[in-house]
Coordinates of C-alpha atoms in Angstrom, one line a residue:
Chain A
X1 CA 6.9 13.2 56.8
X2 CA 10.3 13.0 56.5
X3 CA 11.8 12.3 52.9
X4 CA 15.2 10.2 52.2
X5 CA 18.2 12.8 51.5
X6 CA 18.9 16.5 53.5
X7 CA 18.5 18.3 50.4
X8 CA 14.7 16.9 50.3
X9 CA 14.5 16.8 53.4
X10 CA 15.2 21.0 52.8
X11 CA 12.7 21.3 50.0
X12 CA 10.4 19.6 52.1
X13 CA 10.8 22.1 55.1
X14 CA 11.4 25.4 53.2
X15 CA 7.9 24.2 51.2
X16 CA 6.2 23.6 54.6
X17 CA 7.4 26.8 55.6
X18 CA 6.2 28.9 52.7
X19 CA 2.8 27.4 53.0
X20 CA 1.8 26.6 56.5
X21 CA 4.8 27.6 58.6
X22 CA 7.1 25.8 61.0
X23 CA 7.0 24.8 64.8
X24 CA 10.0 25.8 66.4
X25 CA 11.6 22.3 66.1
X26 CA 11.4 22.2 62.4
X27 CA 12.6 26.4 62.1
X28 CA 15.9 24.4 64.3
X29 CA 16.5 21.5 61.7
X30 CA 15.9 23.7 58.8
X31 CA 18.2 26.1 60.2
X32 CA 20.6 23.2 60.6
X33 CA 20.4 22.2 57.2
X34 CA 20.3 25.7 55.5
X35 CA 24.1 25.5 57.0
X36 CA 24.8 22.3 55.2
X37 CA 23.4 23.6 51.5
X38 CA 24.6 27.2 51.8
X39 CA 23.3 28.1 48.3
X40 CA 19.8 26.8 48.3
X41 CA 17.4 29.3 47.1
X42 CA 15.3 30.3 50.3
X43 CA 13.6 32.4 49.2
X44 CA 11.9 31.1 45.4
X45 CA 9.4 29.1 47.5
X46 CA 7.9 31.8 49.7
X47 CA 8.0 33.7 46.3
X48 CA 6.3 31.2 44.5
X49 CA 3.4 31.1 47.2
X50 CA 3.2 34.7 47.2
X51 CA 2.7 34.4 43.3
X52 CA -0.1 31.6 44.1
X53 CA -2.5 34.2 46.2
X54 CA -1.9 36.9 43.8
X55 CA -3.2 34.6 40.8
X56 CA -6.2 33.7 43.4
X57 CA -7.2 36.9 44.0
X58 CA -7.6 38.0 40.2
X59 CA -10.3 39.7 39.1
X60 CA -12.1 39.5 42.9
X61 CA -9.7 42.2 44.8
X62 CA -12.3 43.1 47.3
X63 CA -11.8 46.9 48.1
X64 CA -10.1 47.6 50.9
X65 CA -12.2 49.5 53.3
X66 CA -12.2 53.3 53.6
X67 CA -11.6 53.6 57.1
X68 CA -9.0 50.9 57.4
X69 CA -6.8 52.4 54.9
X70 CA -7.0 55.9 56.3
X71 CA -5.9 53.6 59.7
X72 CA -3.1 52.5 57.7
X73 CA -1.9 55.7 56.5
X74 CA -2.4 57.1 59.8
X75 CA -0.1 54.5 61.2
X76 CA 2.5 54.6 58.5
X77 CA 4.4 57.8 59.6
X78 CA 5.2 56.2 63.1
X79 CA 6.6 53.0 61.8
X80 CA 8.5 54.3 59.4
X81 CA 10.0 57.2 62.4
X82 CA 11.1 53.7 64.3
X83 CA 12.8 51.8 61.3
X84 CA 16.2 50.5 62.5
X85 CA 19.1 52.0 60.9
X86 CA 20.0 50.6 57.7
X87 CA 23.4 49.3 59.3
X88 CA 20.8 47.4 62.3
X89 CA 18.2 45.6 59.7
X90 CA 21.0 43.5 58.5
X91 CA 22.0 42.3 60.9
X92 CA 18.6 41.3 62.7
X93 CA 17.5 37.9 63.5
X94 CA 13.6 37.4 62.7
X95 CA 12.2 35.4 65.7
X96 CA 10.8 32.8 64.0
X97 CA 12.4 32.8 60.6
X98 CA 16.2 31.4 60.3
X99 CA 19.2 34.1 59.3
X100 CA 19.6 32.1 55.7
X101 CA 22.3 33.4 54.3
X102 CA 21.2 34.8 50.9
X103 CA 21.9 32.2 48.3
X104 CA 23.1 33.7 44.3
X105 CA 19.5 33.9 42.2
X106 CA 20.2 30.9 39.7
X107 CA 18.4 33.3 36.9
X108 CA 21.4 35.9 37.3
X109 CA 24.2 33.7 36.5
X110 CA 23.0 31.0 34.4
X111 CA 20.7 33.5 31.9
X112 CA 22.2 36.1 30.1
X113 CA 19.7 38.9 29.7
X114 CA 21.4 41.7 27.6
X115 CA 19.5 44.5 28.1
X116 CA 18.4 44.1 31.6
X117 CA 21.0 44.5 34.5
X118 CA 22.1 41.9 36.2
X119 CA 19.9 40.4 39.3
X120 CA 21.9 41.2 42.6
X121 CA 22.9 37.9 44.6
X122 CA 20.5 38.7 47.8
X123 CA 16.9 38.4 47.6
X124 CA 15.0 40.8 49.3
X125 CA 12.3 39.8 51.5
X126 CA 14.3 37.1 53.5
X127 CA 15.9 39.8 55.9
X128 CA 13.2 41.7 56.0
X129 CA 12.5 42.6 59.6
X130 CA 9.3 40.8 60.6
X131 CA 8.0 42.2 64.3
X132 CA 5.4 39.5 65.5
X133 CA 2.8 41.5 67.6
X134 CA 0.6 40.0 69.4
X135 CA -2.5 39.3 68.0
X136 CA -5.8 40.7 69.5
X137 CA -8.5 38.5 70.6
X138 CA -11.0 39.4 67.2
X139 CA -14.6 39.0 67.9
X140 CA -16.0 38.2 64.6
X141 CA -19.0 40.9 63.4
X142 CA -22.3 39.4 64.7
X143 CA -23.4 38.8 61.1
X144 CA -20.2 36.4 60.6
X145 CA -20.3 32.8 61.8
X146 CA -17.7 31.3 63.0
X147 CA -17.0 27.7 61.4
X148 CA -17.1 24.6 63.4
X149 CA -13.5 22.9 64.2
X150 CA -11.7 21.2 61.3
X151 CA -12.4 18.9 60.5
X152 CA -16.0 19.4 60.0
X153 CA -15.4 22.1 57.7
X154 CA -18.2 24.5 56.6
X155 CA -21.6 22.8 56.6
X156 CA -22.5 19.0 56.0
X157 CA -22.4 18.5 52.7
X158 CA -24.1 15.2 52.3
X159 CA -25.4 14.1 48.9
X160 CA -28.6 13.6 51.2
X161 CA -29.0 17.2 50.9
X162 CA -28.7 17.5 47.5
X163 CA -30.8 14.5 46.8
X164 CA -33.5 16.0 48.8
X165 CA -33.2 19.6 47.3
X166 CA -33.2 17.8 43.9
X167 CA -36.5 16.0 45.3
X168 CA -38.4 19.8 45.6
X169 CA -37.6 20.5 42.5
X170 CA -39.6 21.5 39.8
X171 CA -39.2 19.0 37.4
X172 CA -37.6 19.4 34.0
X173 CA -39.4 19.0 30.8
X174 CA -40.3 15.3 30.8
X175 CA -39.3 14.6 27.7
X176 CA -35.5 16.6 26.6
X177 CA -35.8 17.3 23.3
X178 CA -32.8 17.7 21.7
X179 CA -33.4 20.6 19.3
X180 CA -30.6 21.0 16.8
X181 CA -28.5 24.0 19.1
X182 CA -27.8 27.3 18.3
X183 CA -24.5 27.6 19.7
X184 CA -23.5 30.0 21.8
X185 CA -19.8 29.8 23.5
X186 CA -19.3 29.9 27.0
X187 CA -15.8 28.3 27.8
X188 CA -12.9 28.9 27.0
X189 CA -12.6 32.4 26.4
X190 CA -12.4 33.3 22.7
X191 CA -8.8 34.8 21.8
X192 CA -8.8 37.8 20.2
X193 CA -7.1 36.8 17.3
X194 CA -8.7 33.6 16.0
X195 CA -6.6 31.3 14.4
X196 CA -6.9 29.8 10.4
X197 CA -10.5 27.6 10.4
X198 CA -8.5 24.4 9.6
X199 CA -6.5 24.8 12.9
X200 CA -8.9 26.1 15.3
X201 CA -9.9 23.8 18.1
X202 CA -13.8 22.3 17.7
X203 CA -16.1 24.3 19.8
X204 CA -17.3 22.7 22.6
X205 CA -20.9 21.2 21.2
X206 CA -18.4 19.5 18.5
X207 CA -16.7 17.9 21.3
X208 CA -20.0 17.2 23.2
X209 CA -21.0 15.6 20.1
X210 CA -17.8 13.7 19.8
X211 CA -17.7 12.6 23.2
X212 CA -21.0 11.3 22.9
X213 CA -20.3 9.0 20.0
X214 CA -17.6 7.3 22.2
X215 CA -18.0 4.5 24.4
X216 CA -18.4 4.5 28.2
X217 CA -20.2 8.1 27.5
X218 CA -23.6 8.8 29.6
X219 CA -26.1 11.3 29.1
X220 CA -28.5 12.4 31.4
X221 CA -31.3 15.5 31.3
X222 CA -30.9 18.0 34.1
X223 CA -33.1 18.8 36.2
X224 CA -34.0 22.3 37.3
X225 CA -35.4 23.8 40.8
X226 CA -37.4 26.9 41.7
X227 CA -34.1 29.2 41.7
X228 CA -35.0 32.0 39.4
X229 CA -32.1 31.4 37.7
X230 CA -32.8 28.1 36.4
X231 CA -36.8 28.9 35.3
X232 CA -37.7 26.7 32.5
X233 CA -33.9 25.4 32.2
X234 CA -33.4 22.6 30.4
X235 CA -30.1 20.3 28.9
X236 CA -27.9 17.6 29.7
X237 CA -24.6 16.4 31.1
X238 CA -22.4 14.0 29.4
X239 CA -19.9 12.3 31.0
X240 CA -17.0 9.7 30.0
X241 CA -15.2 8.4 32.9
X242 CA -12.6 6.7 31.1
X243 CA -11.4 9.9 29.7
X244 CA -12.5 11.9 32.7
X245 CA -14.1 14.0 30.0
X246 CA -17.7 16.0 29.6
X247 CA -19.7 18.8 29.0
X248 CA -22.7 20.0 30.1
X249 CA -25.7 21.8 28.3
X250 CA -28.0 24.3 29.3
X251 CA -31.3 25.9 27.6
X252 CA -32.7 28.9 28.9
X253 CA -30.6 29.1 32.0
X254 CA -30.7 32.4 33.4
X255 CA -27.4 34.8 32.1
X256 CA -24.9 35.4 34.8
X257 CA -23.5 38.9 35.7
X258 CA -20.1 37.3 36.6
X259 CA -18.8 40.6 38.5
X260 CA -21.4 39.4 40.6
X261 CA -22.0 35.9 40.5
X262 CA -21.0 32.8 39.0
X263 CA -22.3 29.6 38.1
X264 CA -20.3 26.3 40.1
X265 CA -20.4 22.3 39.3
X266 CA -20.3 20.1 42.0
X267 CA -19.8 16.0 41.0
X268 CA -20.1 13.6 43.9
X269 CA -17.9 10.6 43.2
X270 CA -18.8 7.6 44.7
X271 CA -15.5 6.7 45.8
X272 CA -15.0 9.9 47.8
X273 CA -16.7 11.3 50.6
X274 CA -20.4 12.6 50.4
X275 CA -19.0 16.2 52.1
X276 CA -16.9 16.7 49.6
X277 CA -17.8 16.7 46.1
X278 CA -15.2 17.5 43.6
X279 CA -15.5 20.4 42.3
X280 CA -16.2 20.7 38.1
X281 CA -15.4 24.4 37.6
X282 CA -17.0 28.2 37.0
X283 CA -18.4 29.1 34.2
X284 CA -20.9 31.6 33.0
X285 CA -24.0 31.5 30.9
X286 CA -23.9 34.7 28.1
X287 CA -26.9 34.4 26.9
X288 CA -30.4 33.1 27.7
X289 CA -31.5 32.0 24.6
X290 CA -30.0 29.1 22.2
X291 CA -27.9 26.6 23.7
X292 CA -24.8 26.7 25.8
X293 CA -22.3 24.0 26.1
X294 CA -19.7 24.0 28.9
X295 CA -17.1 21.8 29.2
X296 CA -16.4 19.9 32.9
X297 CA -13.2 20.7 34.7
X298 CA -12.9 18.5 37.0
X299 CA -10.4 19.2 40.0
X300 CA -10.0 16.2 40.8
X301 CA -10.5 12.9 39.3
X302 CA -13.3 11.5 39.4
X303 CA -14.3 7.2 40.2
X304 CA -18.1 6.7 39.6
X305 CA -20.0 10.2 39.0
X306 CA -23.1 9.5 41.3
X307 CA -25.0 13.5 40.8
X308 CA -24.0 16.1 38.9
X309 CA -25.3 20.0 40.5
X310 CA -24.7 23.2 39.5
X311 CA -25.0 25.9 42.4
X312 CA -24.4 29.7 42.1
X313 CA -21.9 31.1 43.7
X314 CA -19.5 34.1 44.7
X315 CA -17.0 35.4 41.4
X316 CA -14.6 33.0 41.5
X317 CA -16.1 30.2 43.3
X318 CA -16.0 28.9 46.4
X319 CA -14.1 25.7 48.2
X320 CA -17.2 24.1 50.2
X321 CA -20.7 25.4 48.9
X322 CA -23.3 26.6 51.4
X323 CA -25.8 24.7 48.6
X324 CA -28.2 28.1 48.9
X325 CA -28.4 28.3 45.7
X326 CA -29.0 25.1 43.7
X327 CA -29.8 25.6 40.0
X328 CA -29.7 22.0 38.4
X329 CA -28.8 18.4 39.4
X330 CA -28.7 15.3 37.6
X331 CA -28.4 12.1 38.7
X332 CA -26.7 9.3 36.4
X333 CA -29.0 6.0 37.2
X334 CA -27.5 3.3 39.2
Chain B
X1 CA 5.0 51.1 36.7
X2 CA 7.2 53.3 38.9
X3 CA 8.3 51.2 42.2
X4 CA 6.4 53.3 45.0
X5 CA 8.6 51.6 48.1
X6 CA 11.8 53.5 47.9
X7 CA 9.7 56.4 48.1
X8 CA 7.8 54.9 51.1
X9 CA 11.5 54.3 52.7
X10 CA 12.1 58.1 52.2
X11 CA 9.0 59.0 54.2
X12 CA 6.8 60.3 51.1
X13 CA 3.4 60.5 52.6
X14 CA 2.1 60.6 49.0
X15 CA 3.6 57.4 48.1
X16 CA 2.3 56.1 51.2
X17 CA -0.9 56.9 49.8
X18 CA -0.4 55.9 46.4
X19 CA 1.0 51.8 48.1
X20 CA -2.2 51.8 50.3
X21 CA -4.1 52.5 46.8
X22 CA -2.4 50.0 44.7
X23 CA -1.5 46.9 47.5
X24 CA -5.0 47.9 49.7
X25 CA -6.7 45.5 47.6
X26 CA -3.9 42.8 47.3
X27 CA -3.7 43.2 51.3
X28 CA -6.8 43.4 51.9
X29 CA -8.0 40.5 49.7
X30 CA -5.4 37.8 51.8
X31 CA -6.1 39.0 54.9
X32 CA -9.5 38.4 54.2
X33 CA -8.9 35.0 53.1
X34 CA -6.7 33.9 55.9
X35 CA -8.2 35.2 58.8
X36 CA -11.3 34.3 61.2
X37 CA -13.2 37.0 61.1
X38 CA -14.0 40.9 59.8
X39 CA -11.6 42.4 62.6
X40 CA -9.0 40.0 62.6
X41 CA -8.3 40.7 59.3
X42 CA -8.3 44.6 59.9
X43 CA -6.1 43.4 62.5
X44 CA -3.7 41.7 59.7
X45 CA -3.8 44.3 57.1
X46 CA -2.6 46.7 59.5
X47 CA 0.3 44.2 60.7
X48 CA 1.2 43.4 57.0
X49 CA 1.2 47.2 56.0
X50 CA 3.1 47.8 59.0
X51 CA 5.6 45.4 57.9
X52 CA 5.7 46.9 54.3
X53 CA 7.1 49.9 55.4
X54 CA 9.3 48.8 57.9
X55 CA 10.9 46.8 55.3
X56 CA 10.1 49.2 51.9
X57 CA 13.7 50.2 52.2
X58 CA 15.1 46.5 51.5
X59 CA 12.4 46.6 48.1
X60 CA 14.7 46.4 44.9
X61 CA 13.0 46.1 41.7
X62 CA 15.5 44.3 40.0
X63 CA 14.9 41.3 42.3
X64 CA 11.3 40.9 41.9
X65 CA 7.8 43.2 41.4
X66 CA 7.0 44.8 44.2
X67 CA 3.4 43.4 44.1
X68 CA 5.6 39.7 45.0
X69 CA 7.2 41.6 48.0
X70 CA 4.1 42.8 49.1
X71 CA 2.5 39.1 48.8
X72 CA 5.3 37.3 50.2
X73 CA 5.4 40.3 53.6
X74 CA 1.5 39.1 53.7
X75 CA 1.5 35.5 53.5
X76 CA 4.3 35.5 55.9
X77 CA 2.6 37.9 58.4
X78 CA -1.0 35.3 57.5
X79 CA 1.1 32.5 58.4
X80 CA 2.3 33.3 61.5
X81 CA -0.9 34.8 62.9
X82 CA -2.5 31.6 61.9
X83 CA -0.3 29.6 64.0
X84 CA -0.5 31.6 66.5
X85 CA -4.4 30.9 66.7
X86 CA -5.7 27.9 68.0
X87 CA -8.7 27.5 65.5
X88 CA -8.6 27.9 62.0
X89 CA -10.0 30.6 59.8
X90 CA -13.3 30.7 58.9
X91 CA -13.0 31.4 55.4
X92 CA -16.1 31.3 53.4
X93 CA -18.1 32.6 56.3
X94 CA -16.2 35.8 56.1
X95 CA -15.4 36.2 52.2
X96 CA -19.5 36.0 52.3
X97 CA -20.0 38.3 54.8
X98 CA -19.9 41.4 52.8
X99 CA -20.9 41.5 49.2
X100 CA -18.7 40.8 46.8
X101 CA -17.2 44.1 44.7
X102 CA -14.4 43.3 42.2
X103 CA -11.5 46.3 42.9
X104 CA -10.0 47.4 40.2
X105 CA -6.8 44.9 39.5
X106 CA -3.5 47.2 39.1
X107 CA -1.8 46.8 35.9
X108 CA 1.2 46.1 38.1
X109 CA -0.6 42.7 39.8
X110 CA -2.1 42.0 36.7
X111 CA 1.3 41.0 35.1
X112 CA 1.9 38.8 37.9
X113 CA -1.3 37.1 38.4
X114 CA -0.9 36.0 35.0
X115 CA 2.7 34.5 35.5
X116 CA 1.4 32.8 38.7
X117 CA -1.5 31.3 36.8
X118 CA 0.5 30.6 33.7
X119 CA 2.6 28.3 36.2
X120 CA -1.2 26.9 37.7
X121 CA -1.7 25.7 34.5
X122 CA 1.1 23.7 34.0
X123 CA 0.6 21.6 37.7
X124 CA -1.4 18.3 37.9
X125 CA -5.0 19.6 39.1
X126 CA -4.3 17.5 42.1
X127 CA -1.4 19.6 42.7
X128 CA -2.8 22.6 42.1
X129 CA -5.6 22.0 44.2
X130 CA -3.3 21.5 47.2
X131 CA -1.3 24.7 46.7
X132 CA -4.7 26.6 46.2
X133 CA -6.2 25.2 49.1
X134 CA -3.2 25.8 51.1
X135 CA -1.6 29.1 49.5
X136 CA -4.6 31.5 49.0
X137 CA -7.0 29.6 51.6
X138 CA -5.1 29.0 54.3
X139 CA -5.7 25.1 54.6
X140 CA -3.3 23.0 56.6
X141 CA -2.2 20.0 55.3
X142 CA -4.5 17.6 57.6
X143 CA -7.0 19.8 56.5
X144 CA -6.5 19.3 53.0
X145 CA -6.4 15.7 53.5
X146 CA -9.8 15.4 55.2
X147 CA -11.5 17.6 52.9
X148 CA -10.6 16.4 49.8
X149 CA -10.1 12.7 50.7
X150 CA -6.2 12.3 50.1
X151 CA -3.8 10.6 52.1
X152 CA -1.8 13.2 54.2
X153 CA 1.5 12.2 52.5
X154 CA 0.2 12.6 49.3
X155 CA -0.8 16.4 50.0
X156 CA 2.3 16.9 51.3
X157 CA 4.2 15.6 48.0
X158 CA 1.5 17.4 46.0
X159 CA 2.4 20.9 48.1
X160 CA 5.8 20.4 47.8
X161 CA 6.5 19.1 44.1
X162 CA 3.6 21.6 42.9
X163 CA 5.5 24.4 44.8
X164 CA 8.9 23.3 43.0
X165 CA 7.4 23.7 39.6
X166 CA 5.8 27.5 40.3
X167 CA 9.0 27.8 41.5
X168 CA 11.1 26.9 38.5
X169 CA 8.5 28.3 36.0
X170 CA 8.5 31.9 37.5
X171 CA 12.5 31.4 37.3
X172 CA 12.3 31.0 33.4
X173 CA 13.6 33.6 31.1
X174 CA 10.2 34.9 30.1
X175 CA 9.1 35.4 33.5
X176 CA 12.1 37.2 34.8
X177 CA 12.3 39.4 31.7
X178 CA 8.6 40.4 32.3
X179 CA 9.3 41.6 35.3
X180 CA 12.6 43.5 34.5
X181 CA 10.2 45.5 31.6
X182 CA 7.6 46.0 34.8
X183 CA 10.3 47.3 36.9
X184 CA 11.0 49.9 34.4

């Protein structure tokens, strides 16, 4: 896509670039117009993608394996006998990144900052020698499999399947008795330093409650499978599409260990494809007793909710579920 | 918390030890995400540490954490092995494989994981999804498009306007003077 004026046209390229990379052609125009806008800031949007995984990996950093970092270490002392001269890295070209010249940092001239010194004009990483290797042909372990060619990404993820795991479930209590709750919190975290009663934001069965007064809301009563987790679980979603707003409630749902496994919503929308359900958030349950209230975050908004599930999943969450794991679904009539 | 990569540039083997402690996991963790399978991303951890200390001598922590340089070495290394493949990573297949067990997150990352998902916060979720997708999964953008049902274009604009706005928030006066009290 190709945007109206060269300094969008830049954006547009150096974004590409920090996200998915360039073809050769588009290294060649950006190059071109890096000439044209000698102090655009190169480097801020590999920086602010770098910044993007480190937030994604929060919390999760999987360990990195014994063997591999003694690998590492072994290999470290040879690289760094083969480093280039200080006087040589300067001046060399990475083969598939453009010798931008370094633009000023706009934080070191239009911020004072009085007790910190001031930012140097270069950034770092840009000239950074970068020596593609070629890649070895990996065979993945015999216990990973490989995924099937985008677009078909991950498994189907048909509402069929849901529909039909939903249909082997152990129904819910017939009748959903709304008892008056015991609330425990879930979502958002409390802050540690609560603020004056008269300010505080409503805890989320308030707003449940509230939401359910308005017009447009719907309720309906989940219903639980045979996952351990959701053994006589009980409760409700509300939803209100206008304000593409809800919570969902849970009794006796099973308390999650969340170092070790979270809790995911999955909403199909009507107007979106069956695969891909939007995904309503993580949360986790802290207790197993009284009732929980969790308010949706939806990803994406949603047209016509046509069935609500909650799966469990990896910390974090996942992208596409593998649906092992179903724990509720409920199904808005019509 | 004391830069570790001019040390690195100097040869310290114990510093080399001490980056492999505190960036293993960082490395590690997007190497996991981006590639296609259990060796190829022992494959990439060793190319992005190889890079690290190859270029530790550039690192200057008044231009940025060195838990940013380390990120941006690794996405860049991520990128270009994924273009250099024909087929695309198979992501959850692999982050499955092996159970799941939380590393300990350096006080150092910590600082700017929060920036980074103080600046999430403030994107569109459409946009956010996008740069997600794309940034720490290793989406392209037709991939984007077909999985979460928006027109290519619009994941395009959603990438780039998203990835202006992390951009300018991590430029802010707050976020630079976090990092300056990290760097010392």
């Amino acid at each position: 896509m190709t945007t109206g004026s060269p300094r969008e046209r830049l954006y547009e390229l150096l974004a590409d670039r920090a996200l998915v990379g360039l073809g050769p052609a588009e290294e060649s125009e950006l190059e071109a117009l890096l000439r044209q806008h000698p102090g655009a800031d190169v480097e801020g949007f590999e920086e602010a993608a770098a910044a993007i995984a480190i937030a994604s990996v929060t919390g999760a950093l999987d360990p990195l394996p014994p063997k591999l970092a003694a690998k590492i270490e072994e290999d470290a002392g040879p690289a760094l006998a083969k480093r280039p001269p200080k006087h040589l890295v300067e001046t060399y070209v990475m083969p598939d990144r453009p010798a931008a010249p370094a633009p000023p940092r706009p934080l070191a001239t239009t911020v004072p900052m009085p007790d910190a010194p001031a930012l140097p004009a270069a950034r770092q990483v840009q000239s950074a020698p970068i020596h593609v290797q070629p890649a070895r042909i990996a065979q993945p372990p015999s216990n990973v499999v490989p995924l099937a060619a985008a677009p078909s990404r991950g498994r189907a993820f048909a509402i069929a399947g849901w529909v039909a795991a939903a249909a082997c479930l152990v129904l819910a209590v017939g009748a959903f008795v709304l008892k008056k709750p015991t609330i425990v919190t879930v979502a958002p975290p409390a802050t540690s330093a609560p603020p004056p009663v008269d300010t505080a934001p409503p805890p989320p069965a308030k707003l449940r409650e509230q939401l359910l007064a308005e017009v447009g809301t719907t309720r309906v009563a989940w219903s639980s499978t045979k996952d351990p987790a959701a053994k006589g679980a009980s409760g409700d979603v509300v939803w209100n599409a206008a304000e593409q707003r809800g919570y969902m409630l849970f009794r006796g749902l099973a308390k999650n260990d969340p170092s070790a496994w979270q809790y995911q919503l999955w909403i199909f929308d009507k107007a979106r494809d069956d695969k891909y359900p939007v995904d309503g958030g993580v949360f986790d349950v802290d207790a197993s007793t009284g009732d929980v209230v969790v308010p949706i975050r939806a990803k994406l908004p949603v047209a016509e909710a046509a069935l609500f599930a909650v799966t469990v999943e990896k910390p974090g969450g996942v992208v596409v579920s593998k649906r092992e794991r179903i724990v509720v679904t409920a199904k808005p009539s019509g | 918390m004391a830069p570790l990569l001019p040390r690195v540039a100097s040869g310290d083997r114990a510093a080399i030890r001490e980056a492999i402690a505190r960036y293993g996991g960082l490395v590690w963790s997007l190497a996991r995400r981006g590639s296609s399978g259990e060796s190829d991303a022992e494959d990439a951890a060793q190319e992005i540490f190889l890079d690290v200390w190859r270029s530790a001598g550039r690192y200057d922590p008044r231009l940025g954490s060195e838990a940013t340089f380390v990120a941006t070495i690794a996405r860049r290394r991520l990128v270009d092995r994924r273009r250099q493949r024909s087929r695309r990573p198979a992501t959850e297949e692999l982050v499955d494989a092996t159970p799941a067990q939380a590393d300990t997150m350096p006080p150092e990352l910590g600082a700017e994981a929060a920036l980074a998902a103080r600046a999430l916060d403030q994107l569109r979720p459409e946009q956010r999804q996008v740069l997600i997708l794309t940034a720490c999964h290793g989406l392209s953008h037709e991939e984007v498009a077909s999985s979460t049902g928006m027109p290519l274009g619009t994941v395009k604009a959603h990438a780039r306007r998203g990835l202006l706005r992390i951009r300018e928030v991590l430029a802010e006066p707050g976020a630079a003077l976090a990092r300056m009290e990290e760097a010392r």
